[in-house]
XYZ file of C-alpha atoms in Angstrom:
152
model
C 165.583 -107.866 37.064
C 167.761 -108.272 40.165
C 171.161 -109.906 40.643
C 170.380 -112.988 38.486
C 169.602 -110.704 35.511
C 172.647 -108.495 36.073
C 174.952 -111.527 36.024
C 173.272 -112.961 32.849
C 171.691 -115.823 34.813
C 168.059 -114.926 34.100
C 166.052 -114.860 30.937
C 162.360 -114.143 30.714
C 160.432 -116.952 32.383
C 156.996 -117.976 33.567
C 155.132 -117.160 36.757
C 152.124 -119.005 38.134
C 149.879 -117.702 40.874
C 148.457 -120.902 42.335
C 146.246 -118.932 44.733
C 145.688 -115.184 44.388
C 143.197 -114.359 47.086
C 141.557 -111.074 48.125
C 138.758 -110.502 50.608
C 137.190 -107.108 51.276
C 135.834 -106.587 54.812
C 133.784 -103.511 54.003
C 133.900 -103.057 50.208
C 137.091 -100.893 50.380
C 139.636 -102.489 52.793
C 140.565 -106.120 53.125
C 143.308 -108.747 53.060
C 145.204 -110.323 50.125
C 147.266 -113.495 49.910
C 149.291 -115.098 47.150
C 150.867 -118.524 46.743
C 153.141 -118.240 43.690
C 155.965 -119.851 41.784
C 158.146 -119.041 38.841
C 160.907 -120.493 36.684
C 163.486 -119.007 34.350
C 165.985 -120.582 31.975
C 169.677 -119.846 32.526
C 171.496 -119.374 29.220
C 174.680 -121.371 29.682
C 176.057 -120.686 26.215
C 177.992 -117.596 27.409
C 179.821 -119.857 29.866
C 180.255 -122.835 27.505
C 177.886 -125.072 29.477
C 174.363 -126.450 28.928
C 171.354 -124.354 29.872
C 170.083 -124.553 33.443
C 167.081 -123.397 35.445
C 166.422 -121.183 38.404
C 163.075 -121.188 40.143
C 161.382 -119.526 43.093
C 158.126 -119.666 45.023
C 156.532 -118.420 48.170
C 153.599 -117.299 50.264
C 152.655 -113.664 50.783
C 149.892 -111.816 52.649
C 148.965 -108.244 53.473
C 146.449 -105.409 53.227
C 144.220 -104.834 50.175
C 142.594 -101.509 49.234
C 139.921 -101.420 46.524
C 138.143 -98.606 44.735
C 135.296 -98.610 42.227
C 136.238 -97.242 38.786
C 132.915 -97.685 37.102
C 129.726 -99.682 37.322
C 131.469 -102.964 36.526
C 135.115 -102.517 37.565
C 137.331 -102.139 40.601
C 140.927 -100.955 41.040
C 142.902 -102.876 43.685
C 146.239 -102.050 45.400
C 148.083 -104.403 47.742
C 151.281 -104.620 49.782
C 152.251 -108.122 50.845
C 155.045 -109.634 52.934
C 156.050 -113.276 53.434
C 158.443 -116.070 52.687
C 160.271 -117.058 49.519
C 162.422 -120.022 48.467
C 164.730 -120.122 45.459
C 166.626 -122.866 43.680
C 169.256 -122.760 40.922
C 170.287 -125.891 38.981
C 173.151 -125.412 36.534
C 175.401 -128.209 35.168
C 174.715 -130.462 38.150
C 175.406 -127.612 40.575
C 172.380 -126.968 42.826
C 171.942 -123.964 45.116
C 169.002 -123.314 47.434
C 168.041 -120.280 49.517
C 165.180 -118.949 51.566
C 164.271 -115.485 52.831
C 161.964 -112.601 53.471
C 159.926 -111.401 50.492
C 157.647 -108.468 49.780
C 155.431 -107.518 46.896
C 153.664 -104.361 45.732
C 150.838 -104.781 43.220
C 147.930 -103.245 41.489
C 145.063 -104.703 39.502
C 141.786 -104.120 37.764
C 138.813 -106.444 38.174
C 136.093 -106.234 35.458
C 132.894 -107.922 36.636
C 131.655 -110.293 33.900
C 128.734 -111.676 35.924
C 127.393 -111.456 39.460
C 129.994 -113.917 40.794
C 132.767 -113.791 38.098
C 135.397 -111.190 37.249
C 138.277 -110.853 34.849
C 141.389 -109.841 36.817
C 144.410 -108.120 35.310
C 147.303 -107.576 37.767
C 150.829 -106.275 37.849
C 153.005 -107.110 40.878
C 156.668 -106.531 41.721
C 158.276 -109.088 43.991
C 161.549 -108.543 45.890
C 163.173 -111.342 47.886
C 166.494 -111.673 49.674
C 167.266 -115.379 49.558
C 170.117 -116.848 51.544
C 171.418 -120.406 51.858
C 174.708 -122.232 52.306
C 175.967 -121.135 48.883
C 173.396 -118.511 47.923
C 172.926 -114.897 48.782
C 170.761 -113.372 46.098
C 168.348 -110.517 45.760
C 165.590 -111.643 43.431
C 163.328 -109.073 41.799
C 160.641 -109.995 39.339
C 157.693 -108.313 37.691
C 154.541 -110.490 37.440
C 151.859 -109.489 34.944
C 148.932 -111.874 35.438
C 145.477 -112.371 33.936
C 142.845 -114.644 35.335
C 139.267 -115.330 36.314
C 138.132 -114.475 39.805
C 135.246 -115.993 41.729
C 133.573 -113.413 43.998
C 132.313 -114.700 47.345
C 129.819 -111.833 47.742
């Protein structure tokens, strides 16, 4: 979604959360942080050129609210703000931009063992990236699944 999609520059791609961190101070309220990256193929066939790539990444942090939804599961909600960088490479033409980013997300953690949980999350990222030749609003939806190690 966003301007890249509207202009036919974005296809479905991949997102990787390198670090997806959450710490609860009192069992209900805490802090969340995310170091992420993603990449999407640009279909150049509509323009008569080879395919290209656009990618983005960043760091986000913000409040985390958690609520029990059973004996072995928690529901989490988070609002994060931070920094994002984007890059587009198409037919030797490279464009870079940086900017403010924010993300709204929810997730469910199912506790598999005392220290391990299965996390299923859905986050929506919005970023306004600007550079010398770039001024783009990037919007992506990140469904993620992973294992979580619980500190307490």
